[in-house]
Coordinates of C-alpha atoms in Angstrom, one line a residue:
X1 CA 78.4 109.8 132.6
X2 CA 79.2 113.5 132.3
X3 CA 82.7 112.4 134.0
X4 CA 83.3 110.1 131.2
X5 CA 82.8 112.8 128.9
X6 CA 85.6 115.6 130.1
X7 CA 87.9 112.5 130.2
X8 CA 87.2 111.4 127.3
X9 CA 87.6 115.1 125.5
X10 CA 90.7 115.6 127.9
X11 CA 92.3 112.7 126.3
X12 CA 91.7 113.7 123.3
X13 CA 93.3 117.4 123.8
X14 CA 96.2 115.8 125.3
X15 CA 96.7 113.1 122.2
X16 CA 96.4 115.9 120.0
X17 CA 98.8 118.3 121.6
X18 CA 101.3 115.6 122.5
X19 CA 101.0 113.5 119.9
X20 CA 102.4 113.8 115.7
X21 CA 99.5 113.2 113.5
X22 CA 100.1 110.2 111.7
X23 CA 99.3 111.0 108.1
X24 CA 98.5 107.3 107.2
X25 CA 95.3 107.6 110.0
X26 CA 92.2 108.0 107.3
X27 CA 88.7 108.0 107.7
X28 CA 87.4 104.5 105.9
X29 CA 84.2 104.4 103.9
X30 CA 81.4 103.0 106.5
X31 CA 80.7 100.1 104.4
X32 CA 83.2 96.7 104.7
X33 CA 85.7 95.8 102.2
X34 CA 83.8 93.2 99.9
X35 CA 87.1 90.6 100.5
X36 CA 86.2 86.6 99.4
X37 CA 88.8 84.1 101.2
X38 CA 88.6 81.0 100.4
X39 CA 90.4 78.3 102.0
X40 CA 91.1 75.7 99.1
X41 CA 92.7 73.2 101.4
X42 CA 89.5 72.8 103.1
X43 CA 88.2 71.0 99.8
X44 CA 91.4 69.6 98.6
X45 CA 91.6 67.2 101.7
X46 CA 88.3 66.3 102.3
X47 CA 88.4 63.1 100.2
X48 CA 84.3 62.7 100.0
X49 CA 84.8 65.5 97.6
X50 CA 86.0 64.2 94.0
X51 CA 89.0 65.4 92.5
X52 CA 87.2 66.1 89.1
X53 CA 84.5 68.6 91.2
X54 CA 87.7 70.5 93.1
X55 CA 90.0 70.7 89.5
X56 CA 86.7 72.2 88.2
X57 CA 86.5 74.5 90.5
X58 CA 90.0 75.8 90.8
X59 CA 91.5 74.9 87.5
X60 CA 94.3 77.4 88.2
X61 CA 95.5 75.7 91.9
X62 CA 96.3 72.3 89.3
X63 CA 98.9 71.3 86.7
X64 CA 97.4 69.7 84.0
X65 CA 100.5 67.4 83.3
X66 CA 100.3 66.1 86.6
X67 CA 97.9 62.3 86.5
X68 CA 95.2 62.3 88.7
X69 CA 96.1 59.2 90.6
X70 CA 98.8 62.0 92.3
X71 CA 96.6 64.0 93.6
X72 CA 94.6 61.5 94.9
X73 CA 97.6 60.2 96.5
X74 CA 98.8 63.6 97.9
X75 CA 95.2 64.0 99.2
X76 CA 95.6 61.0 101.8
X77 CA 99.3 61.6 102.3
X78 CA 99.6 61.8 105.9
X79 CA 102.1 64.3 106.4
X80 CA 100.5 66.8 104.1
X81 CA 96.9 66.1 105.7
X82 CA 99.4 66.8 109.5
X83 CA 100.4 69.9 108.0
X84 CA 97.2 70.8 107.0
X85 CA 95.9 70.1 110.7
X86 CA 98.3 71.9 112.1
X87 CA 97.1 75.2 110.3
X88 CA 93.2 73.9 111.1
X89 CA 94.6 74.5 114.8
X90 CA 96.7 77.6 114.6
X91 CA 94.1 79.6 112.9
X92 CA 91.5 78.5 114.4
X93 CA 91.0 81.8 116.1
X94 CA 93.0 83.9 114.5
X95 CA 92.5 87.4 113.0
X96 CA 93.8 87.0 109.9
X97 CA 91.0 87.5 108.0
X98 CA 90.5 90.5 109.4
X99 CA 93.6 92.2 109.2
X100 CA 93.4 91.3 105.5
X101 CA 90.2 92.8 105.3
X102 CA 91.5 96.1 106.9
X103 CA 94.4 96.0 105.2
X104 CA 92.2 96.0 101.4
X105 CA 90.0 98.5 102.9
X106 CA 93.0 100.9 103.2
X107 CA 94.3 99.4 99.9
X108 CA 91.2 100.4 98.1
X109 CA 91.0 104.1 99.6
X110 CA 94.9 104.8 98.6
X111 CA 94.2 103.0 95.2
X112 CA 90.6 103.4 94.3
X113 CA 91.1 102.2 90.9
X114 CA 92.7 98.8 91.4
X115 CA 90.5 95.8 91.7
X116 CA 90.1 93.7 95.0
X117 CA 91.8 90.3 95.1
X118 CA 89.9 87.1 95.2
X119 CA 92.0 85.6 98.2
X120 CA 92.9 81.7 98.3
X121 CA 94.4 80.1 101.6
X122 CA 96.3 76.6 101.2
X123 CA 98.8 74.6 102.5
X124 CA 101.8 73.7 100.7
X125 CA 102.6 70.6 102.3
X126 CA 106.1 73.2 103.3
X127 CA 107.0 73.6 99.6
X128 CA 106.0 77.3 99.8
X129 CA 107.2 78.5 103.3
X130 CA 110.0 80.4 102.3
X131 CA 107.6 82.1 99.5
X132 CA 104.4 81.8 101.2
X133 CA 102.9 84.7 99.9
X134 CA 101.7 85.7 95.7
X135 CA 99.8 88.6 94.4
X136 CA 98.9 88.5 90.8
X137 CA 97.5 92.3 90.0
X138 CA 96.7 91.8 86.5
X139 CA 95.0 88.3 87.1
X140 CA 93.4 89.4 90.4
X141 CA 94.4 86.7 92.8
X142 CA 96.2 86.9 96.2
X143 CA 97.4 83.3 97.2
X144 CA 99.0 82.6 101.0
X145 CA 100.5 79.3 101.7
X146 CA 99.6 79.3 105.7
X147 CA 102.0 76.8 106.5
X148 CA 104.6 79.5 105.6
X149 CA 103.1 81.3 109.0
X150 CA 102.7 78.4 111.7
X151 CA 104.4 80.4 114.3
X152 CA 108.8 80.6 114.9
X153 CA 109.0 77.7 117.5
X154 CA 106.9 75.6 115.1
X155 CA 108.1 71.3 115.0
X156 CA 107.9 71.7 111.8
X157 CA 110.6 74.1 111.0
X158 CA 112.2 72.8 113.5
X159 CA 112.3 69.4 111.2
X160 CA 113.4 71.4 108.2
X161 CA 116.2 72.7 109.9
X162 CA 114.6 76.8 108.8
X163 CA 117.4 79.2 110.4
X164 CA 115.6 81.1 112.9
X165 CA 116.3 85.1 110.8
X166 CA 113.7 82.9 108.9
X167 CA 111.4 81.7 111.2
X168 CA 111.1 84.9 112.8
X169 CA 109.2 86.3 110.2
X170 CA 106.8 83.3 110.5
X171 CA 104.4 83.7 112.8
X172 CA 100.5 84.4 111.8
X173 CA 101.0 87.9 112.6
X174 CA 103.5 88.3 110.0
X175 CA 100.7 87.6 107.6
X176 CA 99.8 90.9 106.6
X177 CA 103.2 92.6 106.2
X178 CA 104.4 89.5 104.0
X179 CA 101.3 90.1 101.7
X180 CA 101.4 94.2 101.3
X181 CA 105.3 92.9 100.5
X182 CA 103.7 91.7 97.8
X183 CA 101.7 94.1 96.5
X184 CA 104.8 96.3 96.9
X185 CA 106.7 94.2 94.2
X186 CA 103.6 94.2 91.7
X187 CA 102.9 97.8 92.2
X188 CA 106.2 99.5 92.8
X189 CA 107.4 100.7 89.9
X190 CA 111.1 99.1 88.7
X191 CA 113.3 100.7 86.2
X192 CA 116.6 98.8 85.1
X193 CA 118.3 101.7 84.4
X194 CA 118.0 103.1 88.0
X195 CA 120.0 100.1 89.9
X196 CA 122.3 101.8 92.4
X197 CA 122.9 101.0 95.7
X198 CA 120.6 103.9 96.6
X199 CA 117.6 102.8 94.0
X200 CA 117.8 99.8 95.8
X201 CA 117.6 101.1 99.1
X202 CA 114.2 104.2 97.8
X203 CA 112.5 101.3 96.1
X204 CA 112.6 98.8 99.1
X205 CA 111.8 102.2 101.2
X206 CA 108.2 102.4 99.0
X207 CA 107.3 99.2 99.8
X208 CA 107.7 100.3 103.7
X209 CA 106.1 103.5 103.5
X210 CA 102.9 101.2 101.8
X211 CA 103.2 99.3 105.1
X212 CA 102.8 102.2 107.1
X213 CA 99.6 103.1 105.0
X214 CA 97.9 99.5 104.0
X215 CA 98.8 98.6 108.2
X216 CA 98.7 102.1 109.8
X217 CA 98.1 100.4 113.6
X218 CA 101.2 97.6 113.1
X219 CA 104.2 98.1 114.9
X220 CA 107.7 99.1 112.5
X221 CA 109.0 95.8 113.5
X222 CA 106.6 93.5 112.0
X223 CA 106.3 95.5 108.7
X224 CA 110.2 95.5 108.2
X225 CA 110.2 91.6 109.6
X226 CA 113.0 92.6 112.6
X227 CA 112.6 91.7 116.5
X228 CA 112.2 94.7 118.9
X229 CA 115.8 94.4 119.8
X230 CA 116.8 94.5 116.1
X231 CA 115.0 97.8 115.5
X232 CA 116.1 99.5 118.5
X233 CA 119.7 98.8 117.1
X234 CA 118.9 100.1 113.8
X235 CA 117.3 103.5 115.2
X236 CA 120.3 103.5 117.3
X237 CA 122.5 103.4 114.8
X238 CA 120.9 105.2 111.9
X239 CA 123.7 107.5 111.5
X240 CA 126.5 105.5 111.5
X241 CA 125.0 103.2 109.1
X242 CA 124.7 106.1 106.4
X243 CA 128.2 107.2 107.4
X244 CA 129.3 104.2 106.3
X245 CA 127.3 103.8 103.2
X246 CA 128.7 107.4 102.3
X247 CA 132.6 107.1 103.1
X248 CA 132.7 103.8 101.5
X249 CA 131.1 104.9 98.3
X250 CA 128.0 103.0 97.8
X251 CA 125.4 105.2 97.7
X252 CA 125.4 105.7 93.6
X253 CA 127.4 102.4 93.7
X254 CA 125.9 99.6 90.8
X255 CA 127.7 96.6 92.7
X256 CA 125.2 94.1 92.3
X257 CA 126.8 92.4 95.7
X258 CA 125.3 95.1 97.7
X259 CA 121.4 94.0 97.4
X260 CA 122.6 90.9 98.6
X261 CA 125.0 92.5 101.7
X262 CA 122.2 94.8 102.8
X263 CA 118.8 94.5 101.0
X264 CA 118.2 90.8 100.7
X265 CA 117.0 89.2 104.5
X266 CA 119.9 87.7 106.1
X267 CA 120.8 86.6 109.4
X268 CA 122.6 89.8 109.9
X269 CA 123.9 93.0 107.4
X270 CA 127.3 92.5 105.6
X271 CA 129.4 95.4 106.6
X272 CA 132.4 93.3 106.1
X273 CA 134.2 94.2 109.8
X274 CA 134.2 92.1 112.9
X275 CA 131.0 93.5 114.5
X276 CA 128.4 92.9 111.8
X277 CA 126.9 90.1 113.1
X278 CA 125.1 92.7 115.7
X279 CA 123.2 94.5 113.0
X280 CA 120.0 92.8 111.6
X281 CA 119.6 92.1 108.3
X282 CA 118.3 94.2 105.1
X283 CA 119.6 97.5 106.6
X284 CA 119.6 98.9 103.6
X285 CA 115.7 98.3 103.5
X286 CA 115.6 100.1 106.7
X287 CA 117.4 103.1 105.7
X288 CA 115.6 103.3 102.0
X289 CA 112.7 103.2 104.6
X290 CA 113.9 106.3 106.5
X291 CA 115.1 108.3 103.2
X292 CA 111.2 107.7 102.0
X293 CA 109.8 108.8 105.5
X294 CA 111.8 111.8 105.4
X295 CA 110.8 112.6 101.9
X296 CA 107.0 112.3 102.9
X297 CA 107.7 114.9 105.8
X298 CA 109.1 117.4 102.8
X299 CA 106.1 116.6 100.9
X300 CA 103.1 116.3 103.0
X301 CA 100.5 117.0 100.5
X302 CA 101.4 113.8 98.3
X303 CA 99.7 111.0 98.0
X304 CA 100.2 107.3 97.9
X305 CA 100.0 106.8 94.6
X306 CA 102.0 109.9 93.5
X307 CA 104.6 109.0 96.2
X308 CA 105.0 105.5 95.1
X309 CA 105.4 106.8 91.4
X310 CA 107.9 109.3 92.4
X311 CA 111.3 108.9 90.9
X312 CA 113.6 107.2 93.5
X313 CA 116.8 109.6 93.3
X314 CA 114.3 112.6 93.0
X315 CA 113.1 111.2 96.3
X316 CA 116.4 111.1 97.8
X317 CA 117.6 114.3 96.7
X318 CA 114.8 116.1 98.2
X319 CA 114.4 114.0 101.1
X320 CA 117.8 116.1 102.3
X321 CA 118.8 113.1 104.3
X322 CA 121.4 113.2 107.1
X323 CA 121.0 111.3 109.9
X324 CA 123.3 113.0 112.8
X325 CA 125.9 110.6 113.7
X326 CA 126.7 109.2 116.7
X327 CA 128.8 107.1 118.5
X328 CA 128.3 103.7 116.6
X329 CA 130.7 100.7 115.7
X330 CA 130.6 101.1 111.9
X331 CA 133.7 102.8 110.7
X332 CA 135.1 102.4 106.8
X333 CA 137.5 99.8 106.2
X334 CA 139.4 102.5 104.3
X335 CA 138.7 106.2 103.9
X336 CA 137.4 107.1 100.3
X337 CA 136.1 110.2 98.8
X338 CA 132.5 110.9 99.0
X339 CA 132.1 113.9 96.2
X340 CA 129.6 112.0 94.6
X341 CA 127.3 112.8 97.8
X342 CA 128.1 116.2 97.5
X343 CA 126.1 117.3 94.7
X344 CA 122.9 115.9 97.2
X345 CA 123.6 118.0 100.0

């Protein structure tokens, strides 16, 4: 027992001395999250239940223009009762409830003041896949479509022909990331009149840093929705990829073509040369990400909710950004001037 003890503090000594602190690792309240989850499906197709008893009890989940005698059909047709078996299966044993229910716990620490979600699980019969995931702040309801999240190699994506950059991101431990995504989007600030390239890049950055605090114990590559290969090439890269960005004059660029080139998920990042198709898509994410990261180092006595408030080229400017370069692939097209950058560094 006593040995147990000096190993125990030993490895503690060494994490400390070794390790960086990670400023996201907070002491929770004792007490659980109080997080409902209800699985509407579950009612939906069990067809001993009338339709007038389920409508009453989640008004919201129907549309009243819709006749009843559809929903009674939808209720008995067999592939969406298959669908719905197949995520009876798959999450069966999963910890998806649990991860959400750490993931609010951290929520509600970093934003005391907002309200806990009521929580509703249902299958979409594949009509929400590819937006399986919506938060409503104001209304207080978090909605996941669990047949967006049936795993990559899934028959069923298979049979909708769902590229695989898509499918990658849909497994059931990409649950959690896809719904602090969207919290991100209902509590990131967005101003209209801040829309360049770099805006773009802070704000998507935000949404990453809440990923590191709402999922402190997730690996980078889930919460940005890349492989392990794909975010070894980004770290690899880093520099180059801002190179490029600078000398080509995007940073303060409003193009709107550049949220779709680097921001928006893709099967790969647009750089417009001959070896793009090795980087992963929404680089621009991943370096708004780092610009954010770096900021937080400058400013260690901010918080969450200060941070995520924080004006995004304020952010950037005093992040003092500059990735060393190295020896990547991602040269200019053609060389430009970069004095806009200047007035940053």
């Amino acid at each position: 027992m006593k040995t147990t003890h000096w190993f125990v503090l030993i490895f503690s000594v060494i994490l400390i001395s070794c390790g960086k602190e990670n400023r996201w690792d907070v002491e929770l309240p004792q007490e659980k999250v109080d997080l409902n989850i209800t699985d509407i499906s579950k009612d939906f197709f069990d067809t001993n239940i009338p339709l007038t008893e389920i409508q009453a009890k989640y008004p919201f989940f129907f549309d009243n223009r819709v006749e009843n005698s559809i929903w009674e059909n939808q209720r008995r047709d067999t592939l969406e009762v298959a669908v719905y078996d197949s995520i009876r299966e798959i999450f069966a044993d999963s910890e998806f409830e649990n991860e959400l229910k750490s993931l609010f716990a951290y929520y509600q620490f970093h934003f005391p003041n907002e309200q806990l979600p009521q929580v509703y699980t249902y299958s979409s019969g594949l009509q929400n896949m590819y937006e399986p995931v919506l938060y409503g702040r104001r209304e207080g309801m978090l909605f996941i479509a669990l047949d967006g999240f049936l795993g990559k190699n899934s028959e069923w994506y298979k049979k909708e022909r769902v590229f695989p950059y898509i499918t990658k991101t849909m497994n059931p431990e990409n649950i959690a990331p896809a719904v602090v995504q969207a919290i991100g989007r209902e509590i990131v600030p967005f101003n209209p009149r801040q829309q360049a390239f770099i805006d773009l890049m802070v704000d998507e950055g935000k949404k990453l840093i809440l990923a590191d605090a709402l999922l402190p114990d997730t690996f980078d590559e889930l919460k940005i929705g890349y492989t392990k290969e794909e975010l070894d090439w980004a770290m690899a890269n880093e520099g180059d990829i801002w190179n490029y960005f600078v000398e080509q004059n995007m940073v303060f660029d409003t193009d709107k073509s550049l949220r779709e080139r680097f921001i928006q998920p893709g099967p790969f990042s647009k750089f417009l040369n001959e070896i793009e198709t090795d980087s992963p898509g929404r680089i621009g994410a991943w370096i708004g990400w780092q610009i954010c990261r770096k900021y937080l180092d400058e400013n260690s006595e901010m918080s969450l909710q200060e941070f995520i408030n924080q004006d995004t080229q304020l952010i950037f400017k005093e992040s003092k950004y500059k990735p060393r370069k190295g020896g990547g692939d991602y040269q200019p097209t053609k060389n430009e001037s970069n004095d806009e950058i200047e007035k940053y560094e």
